[in-house]
Amino acid sequence: MWVLAAPVPAVPLLAAGRAAAEEVPNPVPGIVKPLPAEWFVPRGTNAETRWDAFRDADGGAVVGRHVPVERFFVRNHTSTPLIDPDTWRLRLFGSALRGAPTAERPVEFGLDDLRALPATRISALIECAGNGRSYYAAQQNQPVPGTPWTLGGVGSASWRGVRLAEVLRAAGLTGAAVDVLPTGLDPDYVAGGTNYGPVRRPLPIAKALDDVLLAYEMNGEPLTPDHGAPARLVVPGWVGIASIKWVGGIEVADHPLYSPWNTDFYRMFGPDYPPGGGDPLTHQVVKSAFELAAGARLAADREHRLHGRSWSGRAAVRRVEVSTDGGRTWRRAELRDEPRADGWTRWSFDWRPGRPGRYELRARATDRRGGTQPERAVFNREGYLFDAVVAHPVTVV
């Protein structure tokens, strides 16, 4: 690492790699990895994971605690950049670093510099703040804009890298720090005729120094382009927008910092929130999902083992209950994992439907802080943080 004595050059891209990736048609052109229809549902610039793909045709598990990289959902505001790891640099600057380095003459780290710092491995979920958004309209008759995710905008992985705190201290962090603003190297986000620039969102210094990881590996392998290569943030428990991918710069300031992603976006607006909007979103909410396709057909008078997963951004899951009659009665599911705060809890539930017909399955989780999925989510105009119990239709034949 060193302080640059010259203006910062443009970030080199692997143009040849991009051309090769584009030779194979992809349902989401801005995403590099293959998106087979049996694993993903295209959603604009994104790819949602199919929950039924977590199990094979015989009901056996094909996804364990961590989602394989090739099956992991993708959330892009624009498109995936291909960045040369050999020439990539992380540039830190701002008023809360010793000597107040500027954006033109920052403190720099290459990938080898990061690998030379103490390495840390964590498990963590990444979940889009809009995961479950489609249910505001489908279940509550409250249409909202944005990507119509069902529940597949989430994934768990093992991440390895260096704690952001280590990098900040190595860059010369001072006690005056208030906010840290990481910026991605993805193309500028343009919407409604406004260019909002690259994705960036500030973190309070307390969170930055707590458990945030600057990751360069995912599930034991170097990060792939769609998941943030060469390096990305992983912010455990918080909404996915905080886990900036393709990090290229970090401003460290002695005053609050702002971007469209904590002012215009990723805040709660609506009748149940202050006129100017709620605080910027932080922790994720409690959710549950069945590892079963919506509308699945099941045989009558036969025992079926239903599987699913529940998770919370604030605490480990304490219990999961399942209803097979649209929420009139509930029974406990069997937890298949020792609940942990750093990931989801897998569960199962045995059900023997006696008669053919249409049924509505529901799963409801409660975490160790007492957070429970409600019957109805509090409305907000952008459709964030849908936490209500989701109706999962099946047909018994």
CSV table of C-alpha atoms in Angstrom, one decimal:
chain,number,residue,atom,x,y,z
A,1,MET,CA,0.0,0.0,0.0
A,2,TRP,CA,1.1,3.5,-0.7
A,3,VAL,CA,-0.1,7.1,-1.3
A,4,LEU,CA,-0.5,7.9,-5.0
A,5,ALA,CA,1.5,10.8,-6.4
A,6,ALA,CA,-0.5,10.9,-9.6
A,7,PRO,CA,-4.2,11.1,-10.6
A,8,VAL,CA,-6.2,7.9,-10.3
A,9,PRO,CA,-6.4,6.1,-13.7
A,10,ALA,CA,-9.5,4.4,-15.0
A,11,VAL,CA,-10.3,0.9,-13.9
A,12,PRO,CA,-9.1,-1.7,-16.5
A,13,LEU,CA,-11.8,-4.2,-17.6
A,14,LEU,CA,-11.3,-7.6,-19.0
A,15,ALA,CA,-12.8,-6.8,-22.4
A,16,ALA,CA,-11.9,-10.2,-23.9
A,17,GLY,CA,-13.7,-12.0,-21.1
A,18,ARG,CA,-16.8,-9.9,-21.6
A,19,ALA,CA,-16.9,-10.7,-25.3
A,20,ALA,CA,-16.5,-14.4,-24.5
A,21,ALA,CA,-19.3,-14.3,-21.9
A,22,GLU,CA,-21.6,-12.6,-24.4
A,23,GLU,CA,-21.2,-15.3,-27.0
A,24,VAL,CA,-23.7,-17.4,-25.1
A,25,PRO,CA,-27.2,-15.9,-24.9
A,26,ASN,CA,-28.2,-15.2,-21.4
A,27,PRO,CA,-31.8,-14.3,-20.2
A,28,VAL,CA,-30.2,-11.4,-18.3
A,29,PRO,CA,-27.5,-9.9,-20.7
A,30,GLY,CA,-25.8,-7.9,-18.0
A,31,ILE,CA,-25.0,-11.1,-15.9
A,32,VAL,CA,-22.0,-13.2,-16.9
A,33,LYS,CA,-22.7,-16.6,-15.4
A,34,PRO,CA,-25.2,-19.1,-17.0
A,35,LEU,CA,-28.7,-18.8,-15.7
A,36,PRO,CA,-30.5,-22.1,-16.4
A,37,ALA,CA,-34.2,-21.8,-16.2
A,38,GLU,CA,-34.4,-24.7,-13.7
A,39,TRP,CA,-32.4,-22.7,-11.2
A,40,PHE,CA,-33.3,-19.0,-11.9
A,41,VAL,CA,-36.1,-16.6,-12.7
A,42,PRO,CA,-34.9,-13.6,-14.7
A,43,ARG,CA,-36.0,-10.3,-13.1
A,44,GLY,CA,-34.9,-7.3,-15.1
A,45,THR,CA,-31.2,-6.9,-14.5
A,46,ASN,CA,-31.4,-9.6,-11.8
A,47,ALA,CA,-31.7,-13.3,-11.4
A,48,GLU,CA,-33.8,-14.8,-8.6
A,49,THR,CA,-33.0,-18.3,-7.3
A,50,ARG,CA,-35.8,-20.8,-7.5
A,51,TRP,CA,-36.5,-22.4,-4.1
A,52,ASP,CA,-37.6,-25.7,-5.7
A,53,ALA,CA,-34.1,-26.0,-7.1
A,54,PHE,CA,-32.8,-26.6,-3.6
A,55,ARG,CA,-34.1,-30.2,-3.9
A,56,ASP,CA,-34.0,-32.8,-6.6
A,57,ALA,CA,-36.9,-34.7,-8.2
A,58,ASP,CA,-36.9,-37.2,-5.4
A,59,GLY,CA,-36.9,-34.6,-2.7
A,60,GLY,CA,-33.3,-34.9,-1.8
A,61,ALA,CA,-31.3,-31.8,-0.8
A,62,VAL,CA,-28.9,-30.4,-3.4
A,63,VAL,CA,-28.2,-27.2,-1.5
A,64,GLY,CA,-26.8,-27.3,2.0
A,65,ARG,CA,-26.1,-24.6,4.4
A,66,HIS,CA,-24.4,-22.5,1.7
A,67,VAL,CA,-25.7,-21.9,-1.8
A,68,PRO,CA,-23.2,-22.9,-4.5
A,69,VAL,CA,-21.9,-19.9,-6.4
A,70,GLU,CA,-23.4,-21.1,-9.7
A,71,ARG,CA,-26.9,-21.2,-8.0
A,72,PHE,CA,-26.6,-18.0,-6.0
A,73,PHE,CA,-29.0,-15.2,-6.9
A,74,VAL,CA,-27.7,-12.0,-8.6
A,75,ARG,CA,-28.7,-8.5,-7.8
A,76,ASN,CA,-27.4,-5.9,-10.2
A,77,HIS,CA,-28.5,-2.3,-10.6
A,78,THR,CA,-26.9,-2.2,-14.0
A,79,SER,CA,-24.5,-4.9,-15.3
A,80,THR,CA,-21.6,-7.0,-14.1
A,81,PRO,CA,-18.2,-5.4,-14.7
A,82,LEU,CA,-15.2,-7.6,-15.5
A,83,ILE,CA,-12.3,-6.2,-13.6
A,84,ASP,CA,-8.7,-7.3,-13.9
A,85,PRO,CA,-7.6,-8.4,-10.4
A,86,ASP,CA,-3.9,-7.7,-11.2
A,87,THR,CA,-4.5,-4.0,-11.8
A,88,TRP,CA,-7.4,-3.5,-9.4
A,89,ARG,CA,-6.8,-1.1,-6.5
A,90,LEU,CA,-8.8,-0.2,-3.5
A,91,ARG,CA,-8.5,3.5,-2.9
A,92,LEU,CA,-9.2,5.0,0.5
A,93,PHE,CA,-9.4,8.7,1.2
A,94,GLY,CA,-11.1,11.3,3.4
A,95,SER,CA,-11.0,13.6,6.3
A,96,ALA,CA,-10.9,10.8,9.0
A,97,LEU,CA,-7.7,9.3,7.7
A,98,ARG,CA,-4.2,10.5,8.8
A,99,GLY,CA,-3.1,13.2,6.5
A,100,ALA,CA,-6.6,13.4,4.9
A,101,PRO,CA,-5.7,11.8,1.6
A,102,THR,CA,-7.8,12.9,-1.3
A,103,ALA,CA,-9.7,11.0,-4.0
A,104,GLU,CA,-6.9,12.1,-6.5
A,105,ARG,CA,-4.1,11.0,-4.1
A,106,PRO,CA,-5.6,8.2,-2.0
A,107,VAL,CA,-4.1,5.4,0.1
A,108,GLU,CA,-4.0,2.3,-2.1
A,109,PHE,CA,-4.3,-1.5,-1.6
A,110,GLY,CA,-3.9,-4.1,-4.2
A,111,LEU,CA,-5.4,-7.6,-3.9
A,112,ASP,CA,-2.0,-8.9,-2.6
A,113,ASP,CA,-1.9,-6.2,0.0
A,114,LEU,CA,-5.3,-7.4,1.3
A,115,ARG,CA,-4.2,-11.0,1.3
A,116,ALA,CA,-1.2,-10.0,3.4
A,117,LEU,CA,-3.5,-8.7,6.2
A,118,PRO,CA,-5.0,-11.2,8.7
A,119,ALA,CA,-7.7,-13.3,7.0
A,120,THR,CA,-11.1,-13.9,8.4
A,121,ARG,CA,-13.8,-16.4,7.3
A,122,ILE,CA,-17.5,-15.9,8.1
A,123,SER,CA,-20.8,-17.3,7.1
A,124,ALA,CA,-23.4,-14.7,6.2
A,125,LEU,CA,-26.6,-14.2,4.3
A,126,ILE,CA,-26.9,-11.7,1.5
A,127,GLU,CA,-30.6,-10.6,0.9
A,128,CYS,CA,-32.0,-7.9,-1.2
A,129,ALA,CA,-34.1,-5.3,0.7
A,130,GLY,CA,-36.9,-5.9,-1.8
A,131,ASN,CA,-37.0,-9.7,-1.4
A,132,GLY,CA,-40.7,-10.7,-1.1
A,133,ARG,CA,-41.8,-7.4,-2.7
A,134,SER,CA,-44.3,-9.1,-5.1
A,135,TYR,CA,-46.4,-10.1,-2.1
A,136,TYR,CA,-47.4,-6.6,-1.3
A,137,ALA,CA,-49.6,-6.7,-4.4
A,138,ALA,CA,-50.3,-10.5,-4.4
A,139,GLN,CA,-51.4,-10.8,-0.8
A,140,GLN,CA,-52.2,-7.3,0.4
A,141,ASN,CA,-53.5,-5.6,-2.8
A,142,GLN,CA,-50.9,-2.9,-2.5
A,143,PRO,CA,-48.9,-2.6,-5.8
A,144,VAL,CA,-45.4,-1.2,-5.5
A,145,PRO,CA,-42.7,-0.5,-8.1
A,146,GLY,CA,-39.4,-2.3,-8.4
A,147,THR,CA,-38.2,-5.8,-9.0
A,148,PRO,CA,-41.1,-8.2,-8.2
A,149,TRP,CA,-39.0,-10.7,-6.2
A,150,THR,CA,-40.8,-13.6,-4.6
A,151,LEU,CA,-38.5,-15.0,-1.9
A,152,GLY,CA,-35.4,-16.0,-4.0
A,153,GLY,CA,-33.4,-12.8,-3.6
A,154,VAL,CA,-31.4,-14.3,-0.8
A,155,GLY,CA,-28.4,-16.6,-0.4
A,156,SER,CA,-26.0,-17.9,2.3
A,157,ALA,CA,-22.3,-18.4,1.6
A,158,SER,CA,-19.0,-18.8,3.3
A,159,TRP,CA,-16.9,-15.6,2.8
A,160,ARG,CA,-13.2,-15.1,3.3
A,161,GLY,CA,-11.3,-11.8,3.3
A,162,VAL,CA,-10.1,-9.2,5.7
A,163,ARG,CA,-12.2,-7.3,8.2
A,164,LEU,CA,-12.9,-3.8,7.0
A,165,ALA,CA,-11.7,-2.6,10.4
A,166,GLU,CA,-8.2,-4.0,9.6
A,167,VAL,CA,-8.1,-2.1,6.3
A,168,LEU,CA,-9.3,1.1,7.8
A,169,ARG,CA,-6.7,1.0,10.5
A,170,ALA,CA,-3.9,0.1,8.0
A,171,ALA,CA,-5.0,3.1,5.9
A,172,GLY,CA,-4.6,5.5,8.9
A,173,LEU,CA,-8.0,5.6,10.6
A,174,THR,CA,-8.4,8.4,13.2
A,175,GLY,CA,-10.8,8.7,16.1
A,176,ALA,CA,-12.7,11.4,14.2
A,177,ALA,CA,-14.3,8.9,11.8
A,178,VAL,CA,-18.1,9.1,11.6
A,179,ASP,CA,-19.1,7.5,8.3
A,180,VAL,CA,-17.5,5.2,5.7
A,181,LEU,CA,-18.7,5.3,2.1
A,182,PRO,CA,-17.7,2.4,-0.1
A,183,THR,CA,-18.3,2.8,-3.9
A,184,GLY,CA,-18.7,0.1,-6.5
A,185,LEU,CA,-17.1,-0.1,-9.9
A,186,ASP,CA,-20.3,-1.0,-11.7
A,187,PRO,CA,-21.6,1.2,-14.5
A,188,ASP,CA,-23.6,4.3,-13.4
A,189,TYR,CA,-27.2,3.7,-12.5
A,190,VAL,CA,-29.6,5.8,-14.6
A,191,ALA,CA,-33.3,5.9,-13.9
A,192,GLY,CA,-36.1,8.3,-14.9
A,193,GLY,CA,-33.6,10.4,-16.8
A,194,THR,CA,-31.4,10.9,-13.7
A,195,ASN,CA,-27.8,9.6,-13.5
A,196,TYR,CA,-27.2,8.5,-9.9
A,197,GLY,CA,-23.6,7.4,-10.5
A,198,PRO,CA,-22.2,4.1,-9.3
A,199,VAL,CA,-23.8,2.3,-6.4
A,200,ARG,CA,-22.5,3.6,-3.1
A,201,ARG,CA,-24.0,3.7,0.4
A,202,PRO,CA,-22.4,4.9,3.7
A,203,LEU,CA,-21.9,2.8,6.8
A,204,PRO,CA,-21.7,4.3,10.3
A,205,ILE,CA,-18.2,3.7,11.7
A,206,ALA,CA,-19.5,1.6,14.5
A,207,LYS,CA,-20.9,-1.0,12.1
A,208,ALA,CA,-17.8,-0.7,9.8
A,209,LEU,CA,-15.5,-1.6,12.8
A,210,ASP,CA,-17.8,-4.4,14.1
A,211,ASP,CA,-18.4,-7.3,11.8
A,212,VAL,CA,-18.0,-6.0,8.2
A,213,LEU,CA,-15.8,-8.1,5.9
A,214,LEU,CA,-14.0,-7.0,2.8
A,215,ALA,CA,-14.3,-10.4,1.0
A,216,TYR,CA,-12.2,-11.8,-1.9
A,217,GLU,CA,-13.4,-15.4,-1.6
A,218,MET,CA,-16.8,-17.0,-1.7
A,219,ASN,CA,-17.3,-20.7,-0.7
A,220,GLY,CA,-13.6,-21.3,-0.8
A,221,GLU,CA,-12.9,-19.9,-4.2
A,222,PRO,CA,-12.0,-16.4,-5.5
A,223,LEU,CA,-15.0,-14.2,-6.1
A,224,THR,CA,-16.6,-14.5,-9.5
A,225,PRO,CA,-17.6,-11.4,-11.5
A,226,ASP,CA,-21.4,-11.5,-10.7
A,227,HIS,CA,-20.7,-11.7,-7.0
A,228,GLY,CA,-18.3,-8.8,-6.7
A,229,ALA,CA,-14.8,-9.8,-7.9
A,230,PRO,CA,-12.1,-8.8,-7.1
A,231,ALA,CA,-13.5,-7.7,-3.7
A,232,ARG,CA,-16.8,-6.8,-2.1
A,233,LEU,CA,-18.2,-5.9,1.3
A,234,VAL,CA,-20.2,-8.4,3.3
A,235,VAL,CA,-22.3,-6.7,6.0
A,236,PRO,CA,-23.9,-9.4,8.1
A,237,GLY,CA,-27.6,-9.0,9.0
A,238,TRP,CA,-28.1,-5.8,7.0
A,239,VAL,CA,-30.0,-5.3,3.8
A,240,GLY,CA,-28.0,-6.4,0.7
A,241,ILE,CA,-27.4,-2.9,-0.6
A,242,ALA,CA,-25.0,-2.4,2.2
A,243,SER,CA,-22.8,-5.2,0.9
A,244,ILE,CA,-21.4,-3.2,-2.0
A,245,LYS,CA,-19.9,-5.3,-4.8
A,246,TRP,CA,-16.8,-4.5,-6.9
A,247,VAL,CA,-15.6,-2.1,-4.3
A,248,GLY,CA,-13.1,0.4,-5.8
A,249,GLY,CA,-13.1,3.3,-3.4
A,250,ILE,CA,-13.9,4.0,0.3
A,251,GLU,CA,-14.3,7.5,1.7
A,252,VAL,CA,-13.7,7.8,5.5
A,253,ALA,CA,-15.2,11.0,6.8
A,254,ASP,CA,-15.4,13.0,10.1
A,255,HIS,CA,-19.0,13.9,9.2
A,256,PRO,CA,-22.1,12.1,8.0
A,257,LEU,CA,-22.1,11.1,4.3
A,258,TYR,CA,-25.0,10.7,1.9
A,259,SER,CA,-25.8,9.0,-1.4
A,260,PRO,CA,-29.0,8.3,-3.3
A,261,TRP,CA,-28.9,4.9,-1.7
A,262,ASN,CA,-29.5,6.2,1.8
A,263,THR,CA,-31.7,9.2,0.9
A,264,ASP,CA,-33.8,8.6,-2.2
A,265,PHE,CA,-33.7,4.8,-2.0
A,266,TYR,CA,-33.6,2.2,0.8
A,267,ARG,CA,-35.6,4.2,3.2
A,268,MET,CA,-39.3,3.7,4.2
A,269,PHE,CA,-41.8,6.1,2.8
A,270,GLY,CA,-45.6,5.8,3.4
A,271,PRO,CA,-48.5,6.6,5.6
A,272,ASP,CA,-47.0,4.8,8.6
A,273,TYR,CA,-43.6,6.6,8.4
A,274,PRO,CA,-42.5,10.2,9.0
A,275,PRO,CA,-43.3,12.7,6.2
A,276,GLY,CA,-39.7,12.8,5.1
A,277,GLY,CA,-39.2,9.1,5.3
A,278,GLY,CA,-37.8,6.7,7.9
A,279,ASP,CA,-34.2,6.1,8.7
A,280,PRO,CA,-31.9,4.4,6.2
A,281,LEU,CA,-32.6,0.6,6.2
A,282,THR,CA,-30.2,-1.5,8.2
A,283,HIS,CA,-31.3,-5.0,9.6
A,284,GLN,CA,-33.2,-7.5,7.6
A,285,VAL,CA,-36.5,-9.0,8.9
A,286,VAL,CA,-37.7,-12.5,9.7
A,287,LYS,CA,-38.7,-14.6,6.7
A,288,SER,CA,-39.6,-18.2,5.8
A,289,ALA,CA,-39.7,-20.1,2.5
A,290,PHE,CA,-40.7,-23.6,1.4
A,291,GLU,CA,-38.3,-25.6,-0.8
A,292,LEU,CA,-41.2,-26.3,-3.0
A,293,ALA,CA,-42.6,-24.7,-6.2
A,294,ALA,CA,-45.7,-22.6,-5.8
A,295,GLY,CA,-48.6,-24.6,-7.3
A,296,ALA,CA,-46.8,-27.9,-6.8
A,297,ARG,CA,-48.9,-31.0,-7.2
A,298,LEU,CA,-48.8,-33.6,-4.3
A,299,ALA,CA,-50.4,-37.0,-4.0
A,300,ALA,CA,-53.4,-37.4,-1.7
A,301,ASP,CA,-53.4,-39.9,1.2
A,302,ARG,CA,-49.6,-40.1,1.2
A,303,GLU,CA,-47.2,-38.6,3.7
A,304,HIS,CA,-45.0,-35.8,2.4
A,305,ARG,CA,-42.0,-34.3,4.1
A,306,LEU,CA,-42.1,-30.6,3.5
A,307,HIS,CA,-38.8,-28.7,3.7
A,308,GLY,CA,-38.0,-25.1,4.1
A,309,ARG,CA,-35.7,-22.4,5.6
A,310,SER,CA,-36.2,-19.5,8.0
A,311,TRP,CA,-33.9,-16.6,8.8
A,312,SER,CA,-33.7,-13.2,10.5
A,313,GLY,CA,-31.2,-10.3,10.3
A,314,ARG,CA,-31.2,-9.7,14.0
A,315,ALA,CA,-31.0,-13.1,15.8
A,316,ALA,CA,-31.0,-16.9,15.4
A,317,VAL,CA,-34.4,-18.5,14.6
A,318,ARG,CA,-36.0,-19.9,17.7
A,319,ARG,CA,-39.0,-21.8,16.3
A,320,VAL,CA,-40.9,-22.4,13.0
A,321,GLU,CA,-44.6,-23.2,12.7
A,322,VAL,CA,-46.4,-24.6,9.7
A,323,SER,CA,-50.0,-24.4,8.7
A,324,THR,CA,-51.6,-26.5,6.0
A,325,ASP,CA,-55.0,-24.9,6.2
A,326,GLY,CA,-54.3,-21.3,5.3
A,327,GLY,CA,-53.4,-20.2,8.8
A,328,ARG,CA,-56.3,-21.6,10.8
A,329,THR,CA,-54.2,-24.0,12.7
A,330,TRP,CA,-50.4,-24.3,13.3
A,331,ARG,CA,-47.9,-27.0,14.3
A,332,ARG,CA,-44.2,-26.9,15.1
A,333,ALA,CA,-41.8,-27.8,12.4
A,334,GLU,CA,-38.7,-29.8,13.2
A,335,LEU,CA,-35.5,-27.7,13.1
A,336,ARG,CA,-32.8,-29.5,11.1
A,337,ASP,CA,-29.9,-27.1,12.2
A,338,GLU,CA,-28.7,-25.7,15.4
A,339,PRO,CA,-30.0,-22.1,14.9
A,340,ARG,CA,-27.3,-19.6,14.3
A,341,ALA,CA,-27.4,-15.8,13.9
A,342,ASP,CA,-25.2,-15.9,10.9
A,343,GLY,CA,-27.5,-17.8,8.5
A,344,TRP,CA,-30.8,-19.6,7.9
A,345,THR,CA,-32.2,-22.5,9.8
A,346,ARG,CA,-33.4,-25.5,7.8
A,347,TRP,CA,-36.6,-27.3,8.9
A,348,SER,CA,-39.0,-30.1,7.9
A,349,PHE,CA,-42.7,-30.9,8.4
A,350,ASP,CA,-44.6,-34.1,7.8
A,351,TRP,CA,-48.0,-33.8,6.1
A,352,ARG,CA,-50.5,-36.4,4.9
A,353,PRO,CA,-53.3,-34.6,3.0
A,354,GLY,CA,-56.4,-36.8,3.1
A,355,ARG,CA,-58.4,-35.4,0.2
A,356,PRO,CA,-57.7,-33.9,-3.2
A,357,GLY,CA,-58.1,-30.2,-3.6
A,358,ARG,CA,-56.3,-26.9,-3.3
A,359,TYR,CA,-54.4,-26.1,-0.1
A,360,GLU,CA,-52.5,-23.1,1.2
A,361,LEU,CA,-49.3,-23.8,3.1
A,362,ARG,CA,-47.8,-21.2,5.4
A,363,ALA,CA,-44.6,-21.1,7.4
A,364,ARG,CA,-44.0,-18.7,10.3
A,365,ALA,CA,-40.7,-18.1,12.1
A,366,THR,CA,-39.8,-16.5,15.4
A,367,ASP,CA,-36.3,-15.4,16.3
A,368,ARG,CA,-34.5,-15.3,19.6
A,369,ARG,CA,-35.2,-11.6,20.0
A,370,GLY,CA,-38.9,-12.3,19.8
A,371,GLY,CA,-39.4,-11.1,16.2
A,372,THR,CA,-42.2,-13.0,14.6
A,373,GLN,CA,-43.6,-12.9,11.1
A,374,PRO,CA,-47.0,-11.0,11.1
A,375,GLU,CA,-50.1,-11.8,9.1
A,376,ARG,CA,-49.7,-8.5,7.2
A,377,ALA,CA,-46.6,-6.4,6.4
A,378,VAL,CA,-46.6,-2.7,7.1
A,379,PHE,CA,-46.9,-1.0,3.7
A,380,ASN,CA,-44.1,1.2,2.3
A,381,ARG,CA,-44.2,2.7,-1.2
A,382,GLU,CA,-41.0,1.0,-2.4
A,383,GLY,CA,-42.0,-2.5,-1.2
A,384,TYR,CA,-39.0,-3.1,1.1
A,385,LEU,CA,-38.7,-5.6,4.0
A,386,PHE,CA,-41.8,-7.7,3.4
A,387,ASP,CA,-41.9,-9.9,6.5
A,388,ALA,CA,-45.5,-11.3,6.5
A,389,VAL,CA,-46.3,-15.0,6.4
A,390,VAL,CA,-46.4,-16.0,2.7
A,391,ALA,CA,-49.3,-18.0,1.3
A,392,HIS,CA,-47.8,-21.0,-0.6
A,393,PRO,CA,-50.5,-22.7,-2.8
A,394,VAL,CA,-50.3,-26.4,-3.6
A,395,THR,CA,-52.7,-28.8,-5.3
A,396,VAL,CA,-53.4,-32.3,-3.9
A,397,VAL,CA,-54.4,-34.9,-6.5
